[in-house]
PDB file of C-alpha atoms in Angstrom:
ATOM      1  CA  MET X 151     305.456 154.956 193.083  1.00 90.00           C
ATOM      2  CA  GLN X 152     305.379 154.655 196.867  1.00 91.00           C
ATOM      3  CA  ALA X 153     303.196 157.769 197.061  1.00 93.00           C
ATOM      4  CA  ALA X 154     300.735 156.173 194.620  1.00 91.00           C
ATOM      5  CA  ILE X 155     300.755 152.978 196.689  1.00 92.00           C
ATOM      6  CA  ASP X 156     300.036 155.041 199.810  1.00 92.00           C
ATOM      7  CA  GLU X 157     296.995 156.523 198.057  1.00 92.00           C
ATOM      8  CA  ALA X 158     295.843 153.034 197.060  1.00 89.00           C
ATOM      9  CA  LEU X 159     296.151 151.769 200.635  1.00 91.00           C
ATOM     10  CA  LEU X 160     294.236 154.786 201.892  1.00 90.00           C
ATOM     11  CA  GLY X 161     291.464 154.006 199.439  1.00 88.00           C
ATOM     12  CA  LEU X 162     291.437 150.385 200.580  1.00 89.00           C
ATOM     13  CA  ARG X 163     291.003 151.465 204.203  1.00 89.00           C
ATOM     14  CA  GLU X 164     288.036 153.548 203.067  1.00 90.00           C
ATOM     15  CA  GLY X 165     286.463 150.446 201.541  1.00 88.00           C
ATOM     16  CA  GLY X 166     287.406 151.293 197.971  1.00 87.00           C
ATOM     17  CA  VAL X 167     289.368 149.690 195.162  1.00 88.00           C
ATOM     18  CA  PRO X 168     293.121 149.905 195.954  1.00 90.00           C
ATOM     19  CA  ILE X 169     294.325 151.990 193.031  1.00 92.00           C
ATOM     20  CA  GLY X 170     296.316 155.153 193.602  1.00 93.00           C
ATOM     21  CA  ALA X 171     297.990 157.763 191.400  1.00 94.00           C
ATOM     22  CA  VAL X 172     300.272 160.779 191.705  1.00 94.00           C
ATOM     23  CA  LEU X 173     301.402 163.382 189.169  1.00 93.00           C
ATOM     24  CA  VAL X 174     305.042 164.459 189.350  1.00 93.00           C
ATOM     25  CA  GLU X 175     306.787 167.500 187.860  1.00 90.00           C
ATOM     26  CA  ASP X 176     310.511 168.177 188.320  1.00 88.00           C
ATOM     27  CA  GLY X 177     310.687 165.555 191.049  1.00 89.00           C
ATOM     28  CA  LYS X 178     307.804 167.064 193.045  1.00 91.00           C
ATOM     29  CA  ILE X 179     304.307 165.671 193.490  1.00 93.00           C
ATOM     30  CA  ILE X 180     301.760 168.193 192.185  1.00 91.00           C
ATOM     31  CA  GLY X 181     298.672 165.982 192.355  1.00 92.00           C
ATOM     32  CA  ARG X 182     297.395 162.942 194.273  1.00 94.00           C
ATOM     33  CA  GLY X 183     294.339 160.754 193.894  1.00 93.00           C
ATOM     34  CA  ARG X 184     292.815 157.347 194.490  1.00 91.00           C
ATOM     35  CA  ASN X 185     289.968 155.330 193.081  1.00 91.00           C
ATOM     36  CA  ARG X 186     286.783 156.537 194.812  1.00 92.00           C
ATOM     37  CA  ARG X 187     284.108 154.879 192.671  1.00 88.00           C
ATOM     38  CA  VAL X 188     282.916 152.791 195.629  1.00 88.00           C
ATOM     39  CA  GLN X 189     283.206 155.504 198.276  1.00 88.00           C
ATOM     40  CA  GLN X 190     281.401 158.155 196.212  1.00 89.00           C
ATOM     41  CA  GLN X 191     279.281 155.808 194.063  1.00 87.00           C
ATOM     42  CA  ASP X 192     280.765 157.570 191.044  1.00 84.00           C
ATOM     43  CA  GLN X 193     281.948 155.306 188.242  1.00 82.00           C
ATOM     44  CA  LEU X 194     284.009 158.134 186.734  1.00 87.00           C
ATOM     45  CA  MET X 195     286.065 158.649 189.887  1.00 90.00           C
ATOM     46  CA  HIS X 196     289.098 156.619 188.841  1.00 92.00           C
ATOM     47  CA  ALA X 197     292.429 157.175 190.567  1.00 92.00           C
ATOM     48  CA  GLU X 198     294.050 159.005 187.667  1.00 93.00           C
ATOM     49  CA  ILE X 199     291.033 161.287 187.185  1.00 93.00           C
ATOM     50  CA  ASP X 200     290.964 162.032 190.916  1.00 92.00           C
ATOM     51  CA  CYS X 201     294.677 162.822 190.754  1.00 92.00           C
ATOM     52  CA  LEU X 202     294.284 165.206 187.826  1.00 91.00           C
ATOM     53  CA  ARG X 203     291.337 166.937 189.492  1.00 90.00           C
ATOM     54  CA  HIS X 204     293.531 167.677 192.493  1.00 86.00           C
ATOM     55  CA  ALA X 205     296.672 168.539 190.530  1.00 87.00           C
ATOM     56  CA  ARG X 206     298.193 171.991 190.875  1.00 80.00           C
ATOM     57  CA  LEU X 207     297.468 174.093 187.814  1.00 76.00           C
ATOM     58  CA  THR X 208     300.502 174.680 185.605  1.00 69.00           C
ATOM     59  CA  ASP X 209     301.236 176.058 182.166  1.00 72.00           C
ATOM     60  CA  GLY X 210     300.732 172.505 180.884  1.00 76.00           C
ATOM     61  CA  TYR X 211     301.475 168.955 181.894  1.00 84.00           C
ATOM     62  CA  HIS X 212     303.914 168.163 179.087  1.00 83.00           C
ATOM     63  CA  ASN X 213     306.825 167.752 181.518  1.00 86.00           C
ATOM     64  CA  THR X 214     304.963 165.623 184.052  1.00 91.00           C
ATOM     65  CA  THR X 215     304.969 161.901 184.790  1.00 93.00           C
ATOM     66  CA  LEU X 216     301.878 160.075 186.010  1.00 95.00           C
ATOM     67  CA  TYR X 217     302.457 157.241 188.469  1.00 95.00           C
ATOM     68  CA  SER X 218     299.598 154.759 188.913  1.00 95.00           C
ATOM     69  CA  THR X 219     299.481 151.463 190.766  1.00 92.00           C
ATOM     70  CA  LEU X 220     297.444 149.921 187.907  1.00 90.00           C
ATOM     71  CA  MET X 221     297.534 150.323 184.129  1.00 89.00           C
ATOM     72  CA  PRO X 222     295.109 153.146 183.194  1.00 89.00           C
ATOM     73  CA  CYS X 223     291.819 152.337 181.480  1.00 84.00           C
ATOM     74  CA  TYR X 224     290.682 154.122 178.320  1.00 85.00           C
ATOM     75  CA  LEU X 225     288.970 156.854 180.341  1.00 87.00           C
ATOM     76  CA  CYS X 226     292.174 157.704 182.175  1.00 90.00           C
ATOM     77  CA  ALA X 227     294.400 157.077 179.164  1.00 89.00           C
ATOM     78  CA  GLY X 228     292.286 159.579 177.247  1.00 90.00           C
ATOM     79  CA  ALA X 229     292.929 162.156 179.949  1.00 91.00           C
ATOM     80  CA  VAL X 230     296.665 161.420 179.740  1.00 92.00           C
ATOM     81  CA  VAL X 231     296.638 162.040 175.991  1.00 91.00           C
ATOM     82  CA  GLN X 232     294.335 165.062 176.292  1.00 90.00           C
ATOM     83  CA  PHE X 233     296.604 166.853 178.757  1.00 89.00           C
ATOM     84  CA  GLY X 234     299.823 165.931 176.978  1.00 89.00           C
ATOM     85  CA  ILE X 235     301.363 163.822 179.749  1.00 91.00           C
ATOM     86  CA  LYS X 236     304.342 162.168 178.114  1.00 88.00           C
ATOM     87  CA  LYS X 237     305.177 159.383 180.540  1.00 92.00           C
ATOM     88  CA  VAL X 238     303.111 156.952 182.604  1.00 93.00           C
ATOM     89  CA  VAL X 239     304.676 154.597 185.160  1.00 93.00           C
ATOM     90  CA  VAL X 240     302.482 151.782 186.450  1.00 93.00           C
ATOM     91  CA  GLY X 241     302.928 149.357 189.329  1.00 91.00           C
ATOM     92  CA  GLU X 242     301.351 146.474 187.460  1.00 87.00           C
ATOM     93  CA  GLY X 243     299.639 145.952 184.133  1.00 80.00           C
ATOM     94  CA  ARG X 244     298.377 142.366 184.176  1.00 70.00           C
ATOM     95  CA  SER X 245     295.147 142.778 186.140  1.00 58.00           C
ATOM     96  CA  ALA X 246     293.812 145.294 183.623  1.00 58.00           C
ATOM     97  CA  PRO X 247     296.114 145.812 180.612  1.00 59.00           C
ATOM     98  CA  ALA X 248     293.443 147.974 178.925  1.00 59.00           C
ATOM     99  CA  ALA X 249     294.800 151.026 177.135  1.00 76.00           C
ATOM    100  CA  ARG X 250     298.577 150.648 177.021  1.00 78.00           C
ATOM    101  CA  ASN X 251     298.691 150.439 173.219  1.00 74.00           C
ATOM    102  CA  PHE X 252     296.376 153.440 172.943  1.00 79.00           C
ATOM    103  CA  MET X 253     298.713 155.619 175.013  1.00 84.00           C
ATOM    104  CA  GLN X 254     301.815 154.415 173.202  1.00 79.00           C
ATOM    105  CA  SER X 255     300.194 155.091 169.827  1.00 73.00           C
ATOM    106  CA  HIS X 256     299.831 158.722 170.944  1.00 81.00           C
ATOM    107  CA  GLY X 257     303.488 159.078 171.890  1.00 82.00           C
ATOM    108  CA  VAL X 258     303.162 158.349 175.612  1.00 86.00           C
ATOM    109  CA  GLU X 259     305.999 156.367 177.161  1.00 88.00           C
ATOM    110  CA  VAL X 260     304.549 153.575 179.337  1.00 88.00           C
ATOM    111  CA  LEU X 261     306.736 151.810 181.895  1.00 88.00           C
ATOM    112  CA  ASP X 262     305.434 148.782 183.806  1.00 87.00           C
ATOM    113  CA  LEU X 263     307.397 148.265 187.048  1.00 89.00           C
ATOM    114  CA  ASP X 264     305.773 144.869 187.690  1.00 86.00           C
ATOM    115  CA  ASN X 265     305.787 145.845 191.367  1.00 88.00           C
ATOM    116  CA  ALA X 266     305.221 142.925 193.753  1.00 88.00           C
ATOM    117  CA  LEU X 267     303.239 144.973 196.264  1.00 89.00           C
ATOM    118  CA  CYS X 268     300.964 146.423 193.596  1.00 89.00           C
ATOM    119  CA  LYS X 269     300.322 142.956 192.175  1.00 86.00           C
ATOM    120  CA  GLU X 270     299.569 141.413 195.558  1.00 87.00           C
ATOM    121  CA  MET X 271     297.382 144.343 196.563  1.00 88.00           C
ATOM    122  CA  MET X 272     295.189 143.929 193.489  1.00 85.00           C
ATOM    123  CA  ALA X 273     295.198 140.121 193.632  1.00 84.00           C
ATOM    124  CA  GLU X 274     294.026 140.155 197.254  1.00 86.00           C
ATOM    125  CA  TYR X 275     291.307 142.691 196.490  1.00 86.00           C
ATOM    126  CA  ILE X 276     290.083 140.605 193.545  1.00 84.00           C
ATOM    127  CA  ARG X 277     289.981 137.461 195.715  1.00 84.00           C
ATOM    128  CA  GLN X 278     287.927 139.215 198.373  1.00 87.00           C
ATOM    129  CA  ASN X 279     285.630 141.180 196.019  1.00 84.00           C
ATOM    130  CA  PRO X 280     285.104 139.072 192.866  1.00 81.00           C
ATOM    131  CA  ALA X 281     281.676 140.489 191.973  1.00 76.00           C
ATOM    132  CA  LEU X 282     282.733 144.121 192.318  1.00 76.00           C
ATOM    133  CA  TRP X 283     285.943 143.443 190.411  1.00 73.00           C
ATOM    134  CA  GLU X 284     283.960 141.917 187.544  1.00 73.00           C
ATOM    135  CA  LYS X 285     281.927 145.112 187.369  1.00 69.00           C
ATOM    136  CA  PHE X 286     285.060 147.233 187.564  1.00 69.00           C
ATOM    137  CA  LEU X 287     286.857 145.136 184.934  1.00 64.00           C
ATOM    138  CA  ALA X 288     283.886 145.527 182.616  1.00 64.00           C
ATOM    139  CA  GLU X 289     284.527 149.276 182.661  1.00 61.00           C
ATOM    140  CA  LEU X 290     288.210 148.768 181.849  1.00 55.00           C
ATOM    141  CA  ASN X 291     287.993 146.089 179.173  1.00 52.00           C
ATOM    142  CA  PRO X 292     287.417 147.662 175.731  1.00 49.00           C
ATOM    143  CA  ASP X 293     285.929 144.432 174.328  1.00 51.00           C
ATOM    144  CA  ILE X 294     283.100 144.568 176.863  1.00 41.00           C
ATOM    145  CA  LEU X 295     282.215 148.083 175.768  1.00 42.00           C
ATOM    146  CA  LYS X 296     281.666 146.972 172.178  1.00 45.00           C
ATOM    147  CA  PRO X 297     278.019 146.181 171.381  1.00 41.00           C
ATOM    148  CA  SER X 298     279.053 143.270 169.196  1.00 43.00           C
ATOM    149  CA  LEU X 299     282.007 141.498 167.678  1.00 43.00           C
ATOM    150  CA  PRO X 300     280.895 141.054 164.062  1.00 49.00           C
ATOM    151  CA  SER X 301     284.008 139.636 162.402  1.00 73.00           C
ATOM    152  CA  ILE X 302     284.333 136.331 164.239  1.00 85.00           C
ATOM    153  CA  SER X 303     286.192 133.451 162.585  1.00 90.00           C
ATOM    154  CA  ILE X 304     287.595 130.096 163.701  1.00 93.00           C
ATOM    155  CA  ARG X 305     290.768 128.435 162.472  1.00 94.00           C
ATOM    156  CA  HIS X 306     292.274 125.072 163.340  1.00 95.00           C
ATOM    157  CA  HIS X 307     295.947 125.684 162.611  1.00 95.00           C
ATOM    158  CA  LEU X 308     298.526 127.308 164.845  1.00 95.00           C
ATOM    159  CA  LEU X 309     300.460 130.358 163.695  1.00 95.00           C
ATOM    160  CA  PRO X 310     303.740 131.735 165.079  1.00 95.00           C
ATOM    161  CA  GLY X 311     303.031 133.413 168.400  1.00 95.00           C
ATOM    162  CA  ASP X 312     299.793 131.519 169.118  1.00 96.00           C
ATOM    163  CA  VAL X 313     301.228 129.341 171.896  1.00 97.00           C
ATOM    164  CA  GLY X 314     302.588 132.391 173.699  1.00 96.00           C
ATOM    165  CA  TYR X 315     299.472 134.493 173.191  1.00 96.00           C
ATOM    166  CA  ILE X 316     297.046 131.787 174.323  1.00 97.00           C
ATOM    167  CA  THR X 317     299.203 131.310 177.422  1.00 96.00           C
ATOM    168  CA  TYR X 318     299.111 135.071 177.995  1.00 95.00           C
ATOM    169  CA  LEU X 319     295.312 135.170 177.679  1.00 94.00           C
ATOM    170  CA  HIS X 320     294.947 132.426 180.269  1.00 95.00           C
ATOM    171  CA  ALA X 321     297.232 134.371 182.587  1.00 93.00           C
ATOM    172  CA  VAL X 322     295.497 137.748 182.315  1.00 90.00           C
ATOM    173  CA  LEU X 323     291.938 136.412 182.349  1.00 90.00           C
ATOM    174  CA  TYR X 324     292.267 133.837 185.133  1.00 90.00           C
ATOM    175  CA  ALA X 325     295.363 134.324 187.291  1.00 90.00           C
ATOM    176  CA  PRO X 326     294.594 137.818 188.721  1.00 87.00           C
ATOM    177  CA  ARG X 327     291.040 136.842 189.663  1.00 84.00           C
ATOM    178  CA  GLN X 328     292.153 133.637 191.378  1.00 90.00           C
ATOM    179  CA  GLY X 329     295.427 134.880 192.857  1.00 91.00           C
ATOM    180  CA  TRP X 330     297.509 132.322 190.964  1.00 94.00           C
ATOM    181  CA  ASP X 331     301.218 132.885 190.464  1.00 94.00           C
ATOM    182  CA  HIS X 332     303.499 132.550 187.422  1.00 93.00           C
ATOM    183  CA  THR X 333     303.572 128.737 187.613  1.00 96.00           C
ATOM    184  CA  PHE X 334     300.085 128.762 186.103  1.00 96.00           C
ATOM    185  CA  ASP X 335     301.720 129.979 182.872  1.00 96.00           C
ATOM    186  CA  SER X 336     303.805 126.792 182.637  1.00 96.00           C
ATOM    187  CA  TYR X 337     300.704 124.664 183.288  1.00 96.00           C
ATOM    188  CA  VAL X 338     299.222 126.113 180.096  1.00 97.00           C
ATOM    189  CA  ALA X 339     302.346 126.650 177.997  1.00 97.00           C
ATOM    190  CA  ILE X 340     304.153 123.291 178.324  1.00 97.00           C
ATOM    191  CA  PRO X 341     301.351 120.941 177.172  1.00 97.00           C
ATOM    192  CA  LEU X 342     300.242 123.505 174.587  1.00 97.00           C
ATOM    193  CA  ALA X 343     303.748 123.564 173.110  1.00 97.00           C
ATOM    194  CA  GLN X 344     303.809 119.753 173.088  1.00 97.00           C
ATOM    195  CA  PHE X 345     300.444 119.773 171.311  1.00 97.00           C
ATOM    196  CA  ALA X 346     301.863 122.135 168.691  1.00 96.00           C
ATOM    197  CA  LEU X 347     304.726 119.725 167.954  1.00 96.00           C
ATOM    198  CA  ARG X 348     302.564 116.623 167.467  1.00 94.00           C
ATOM    199  CA  ASN X 349     300.217 117.686 164.633  1.00 88.00           C
ATOM    200  CA  SER X 350     298.064 114.593 165.175  1.00 92.00           C
ATOM    201  CA  PRO X 351     294.892 113.951 163.104  1.00 93.00           C
ATOM    202  CA  GLN X 352     293.213 112.794 166.349  1.00 96.00           C
ATOM    203  CA  GLU X 353     293.725 116.230 167.899  1.00 98.00           C
ATOM    204  CA  ARG X 354     292.354 119.632 166.989  1.00 97.00           C
ATOM    205  CA  ILE X 355     292.400 123.195 168.240  1.00 98.00           C
ATOM    206  CA  TRP X 356     289.728 125.839 167.680  1.00 97.00           C
ATOM    207  CA  ILE X 357     291.140 129.373 167.692  1.00 97.00           C
ATOM    208  CA  VAL X 358     288.496 132.099 167.704  1.00 95.00           C
ATOM    209  CA  GLU X 359     289.546 135.401 166.162  1.00 93.00           C
ATOM    210  CA  ASN X 360     287.955 138.821 165.878  1.00 85.00           C
ATOM    211  CA  GLU X 361     289.549 140.996 163.208  1.00 77.00           C
ATOM    212  CA  GLY X 362     292.758 138.961 163.426  1.00 82.00           C
ATOM    213  CA  ARG X 363     292.942 139.048 167.223  1.00 88.00           C
ATOM    214  CA  ILE X 364     292.613 135.845 169.258  1.00 93.00           C
ATOM    215  CA  VAL X 365     289.584 136.074 171.547  1.00 91.00           C
ATOM    216  CA  GLY X 366     289.019 132.436 172.462  1.00 94.00           C
ATOM    217  CA  CYS X 367     290.053 128.821 172.024  1.00 97.00           C
ATOM    218  CA  VAL X 368     289.508 125.184 172.958  1.00 98.00           C
ATOM    219  CA  ALA X 369     291.247 121.946 171.999  1.00 98.00           C
ATOM    220  CA  ILE X 370     290.815 118.189 171.965  1.00 98.00           C
ATOM    221  CA  VAL X 371     293.970 116.350 173.020  1.00 98.00           C
ATOM    222  CA  LYS X 372     294.564 112.597 172.731  1.00 97.00           C
ATOM    223  CA  PHE X 373     294.897 110.918 176.133  1.00 97.00           C
ATOM    224  CA  SER X 374     294.617 107.322 174.909  1.00 96.00           C
ATOM    225  CA  GLU X 375     293.226 105.516 171.880  1.00 94.00           C
ATOM    226  CA  SER X 376     289.738 105.640 173.374  1.00 96.00           C
ATOM    227  CA  GLU X 377     289.838 108.741 175.575  1.00 97.00           C
ATOM    228  CA  ALA X 378     290.259 112.424 174.703  1.00 98.00           C
ATOM    229  CA  GLN X 379     290.818 115.437 176.931  1.00 98.00           C
ATOM    230  CA  LEU X 380     289.132 118.786 176.390  1.00 98.00           C
ATOM    231  CA  ARG X 381     291.616 121.549 177.201  1.00 98.00           C
ATOM    232  CA  TRP X 382     292.220 125.303 177.124  1.00 97.00           C
ATOM    233  CA  LEU X 383     288.626 126.493 176.881  1.00 97.00           C
ATOM    234  CA  LEU X 384     288.939 130.260 176.986  1.00 94.00           C
ATOM    235  CA  LEU X 385     286.846 133.239 175.923  1.00 92.00           C
ATOM    236  CA  ARG X 386     287.254 136.949 176.364  1.00 87.00           C
ATOM    237  CA  PRO X 387     284.389 138.387 178.465  1.00 78.00           C
ATOM    238  CA  ALA X 388     282.641 139.981 175.480  1.00 71.00           C
ATOM    239  CA  LEU X 389     281.975 136.554 173.951  1.00 78.00           C
ATOM    240  CA  ARG X 390     280.791 134.733 177.058  1.00 75.00           C
ATOM    241  CA  SER X 391     277.179 135.873 176.778  1.00 67.00           C
ATOM    242  CA  GLN X 392     276.945 135.150 173.037  1.00 75.00           C
ATOM    243  CA  GLY X 393     276.953 131.358 173.148  1.00 82.00           C
ATOM    244  CA  TRP X 394     280.492 130.863 171.899  1.00 88.00           C
ATOM    245  CA  GLY X 395     281.492 128.690 174.845  1.00 91.00           C
ATOM    246  CA  ARG X 396     278.721 126.208 174.113  1.00 92.00           C
ATOM    247  CA  LYS X 397     279.494 126.301 170.391  1.00 92.00           C
ATOM    248  CA  LEU X 398     283.169 125.492 170.977  1.00 95.00           C
ATOM    249  CA  VAL X 399     282.443 122.648 173.382  1.00 96.00           C
ATOM    250  CA  GLN X 400     279.823 121.130 171.085  1.00 94.00           C
ATOM    251  CA  GLU X 401     282.168 121.276 168.094  1.00 95.00           C
ATOM    252  CA  ALA X 402     284.926 119.698 170.182  1.00 97.00           C
ATOM    253  CA  LEU X 403     282.604 116.845 171.206  1.00 96.00           C
ATOM    254  CA  ALA X 404     281.490 116.290 167.614  1.00 95.00           C
ATOM    255  CA  PHE X 405     285.128 116.075 166.509  1.00 96.00           C
ATOM    256  CA  SER X 406     285.854 113.592 169.310  1.00 97.00           C
ATOM    257  CA  ARG X 407     283.070 111.301 168.100  1.00 95.00           C
ATOM    258  CA  ASP X 408     284.299 111.503 164.507  1.00 94.00           C
ATOM    259  CA  ALA X 409     287.861 110.771 165.670  1.00 95.00           C
ATOM    260  CA  GLY X 410     286.679 107.502 167.262  1.00 95.00           C
ATOM    261  CA  TYR X 411     286.985 108.367 170.927  1.00 97.00           C
ATOM    262  CA  SER X 412     284.558 106.668 173.312  1.00 97.00           C
ATOM    263  CA  SER X 413     284.866 109.246 176.101  1.00 97.00           C
ATOM    264  CA  VAL X 414     286.065 112.772 176.852  1.00 98.00           C
ATOM    265  CA  PHE X 415     287.222 114.223 180.142  1.00 98.00           C
ATOM    266  CA  LEU X 416     288.378 117.615 181.375  1.00 98.00           C
ATOM    267  CA  TRP X 417     289.753 119.269 184.477  1.00 97.00           C
ATOM    268  CA  THR X 418     288.556 122.638 185.748  1.00 97.00           C
ATOM    269  CA  VAL X 419     288.595 124.419 189.119  1.00 96.00           C
ATOM    270  CA  SER X 420     285.752 124.876 191.593  1.00 94.00           C
ATOM    271  CA  ALA X 421     286.165 128.658 191.434  1.00 91.00           C
ATOM    272  CA  LEU X 422     284.704 128.742 187.900  1.00 90.00           C
ATOM    273  CA  PRO X 423     281.009 127.874 188.410  1.00 88.00           C
ATOM    274  CA  ALA X 424     279.896 129.274 185.049  1.00 87.00           C
ATOM    275  CA  ALA X 425     282.230 126.887 183.229  1.00 91.00           C
ATOM    276  CA  ALA X 426     281.004 123.983 185.373  1.00 92.00           C
ATOM    277  CA  GLY X 427     277.423 124.856 184.479  1.00 91.00           C
ATOM    278  CA  LEU X 428     278.280 124.797 180.783  1.00 92.00           C
ATOM    279  CA  TYR X 429     279.956 121.399 181.054  1.00 95.00           C
ATOM    280  CA  ARG X 430     277.023 119.879 182.916  1.00 94.00           C
ATOM    281  CA  SER X 431     274.536 121.351 180.444  1.00 92.00           C
ATOM    282  CA  VAL X 432     276.123 119.492 177.514  1.00 93.00           C
ATOM    283  CA  GLY X 433     276.294 116.164 179.343  1.00 95.00           C
ATOM    284  CA  PHE X 434     279.489 116.074 181.386  1.00 97.00           C
ATOM    285  CA  ARG X 435     279.273 114.668 184.915  1.00 97.00           C
ATOM    286  CA  GLU X 436     281.565 115.358 187.848  1.00 97.00           C
ATOM    287  CA  THR X 437     283.674 112.308 188.741  1.00 97.00           C
ATOM    288  CA  GLU X 438     286.544 113.522 190.912  1.00 97.00           C
ATOM    289  CA  LYS X 439     287.572 116.441 193.102  1.00 97.00           C
ATOM    290  CA  VAL X 440     291.071 117.149 194.449  1.00 97.00           C
ATOM    291  CA  THR X 441     292.210 120.005 196.697  1.00 97.00           C
ATOM    292  CA  HIS X 442     295.932 120.764 196.852  1.00 96.00           C
ATOM    293  CA  GLU X 443     298.568 123.501 196.675  1.00 96.00           C
ATOM    294  CA  LEU X 444     298.841 124.639 193.085  1.00 95.00           C
ATOM    295  CA  TRP X 445     299.914 127.842 191.310  1.00 95.00           C
ATOM    296  CA  GLY X 446     300.724 129.528 194.627  1.00 95.00           C
ATOM    297  CA  ARG X 447     297.266 128.951 196.124  1.00 94.00           C
ATOM    298  CA  ARG X 448     295.133 126.193 197.579  1.00 96.00           C
ATOM    299  CA  VAL X 449     293.087 125.057 194.576  1.00 96.00           C
ATOM    300  CA  THR X 450     290.243 122.571 194.196  1.00 96.00           C
ATOM    301  CA  GLU X 451     290.408 120.849 190.823  1.00 97.00           C
ATOM    302  CA  VAL X 452     287.312 119.113 189.507  1.00 97.00           C
ATOM    303  CA  LYS X 453     287.226 116.385 186.861  1.00 97.00           C
ATOM    304  CA  TYR X 454     284.276 115.979 184.485  1.00 98.00           C
ATOM    305  CA  GLU X 455     283.715 113.050 182.151  1.00 98.00           C
ATOM    306  CA  MET X 456     281.347 112.174 179.310  1.00 97.00           C
ATOM    307  CA  GLU X 457     280.685 108.930 177.515  1.00 97.00           C
ATOM    308  CA  LEU X 458     280.287 109.466 173.772  1.00 94.00           C
ATOM    309  CA  LYS X 459     277.509 107.677 171.930  1.00 75.00           C
TER     310      LYS X 459
END
């Protein structure tokens, strides 16, 4: 893995995305590569593809192991399956989990080392290059490549595994981009678990599913007899341009009125301007801003409130 990290760091010094890969056979490196999509303006030049292009020709790659600092995307996973590589070892898989299930379904062993250096390397790059990372992530995320998500449904009841999966979605969609650490998971999981235990008629969750897979959510939580809190608004990228965020917020506000609340508030962070724009567009107003150490970073939290009529 260190050789793959060295390739990633070399790519970073060149101004590229810090992802590196090496191909190993019988304990010897037979191919090296790094992500060069920025350097060469070639969106196909992913680290694993670069590695395979430079790999020594053999009678087959069935006895090789591919080491990559980041979980391969579908493009690279397809190459792994195509060439019969039986094992893939990755430094980290949270920034772009992408095609792990695809590789495993084709008999590829996938090992995630959860390497601290690989995680920090990607987190720092994402913090410094958010726009480019969004473009790069769009290539990796299979949902974004789909022209539509036709089988969308919403349910209001929790099923086994929902608390954990919603926490996971928050972690993979927000934490890598913002550089937050594992304590962000507890910020989501603890109150969500408490919500699950209450089963109050003055509270409701909206869970958005596509073909049985959770792709979004929001909830109204009781803060007092007269005040509700909007929490856990989340959408996978493929849904964000289809109006689902507005639909969820509007349904949550309508429920709050029917439940007898006189006001609703929420907390967000200043690093999410699109969400802030949505809140303001439906009538929320900013009332408070606090900057402090949170989730391993210095974070500015912003409170929005709305009076219900």
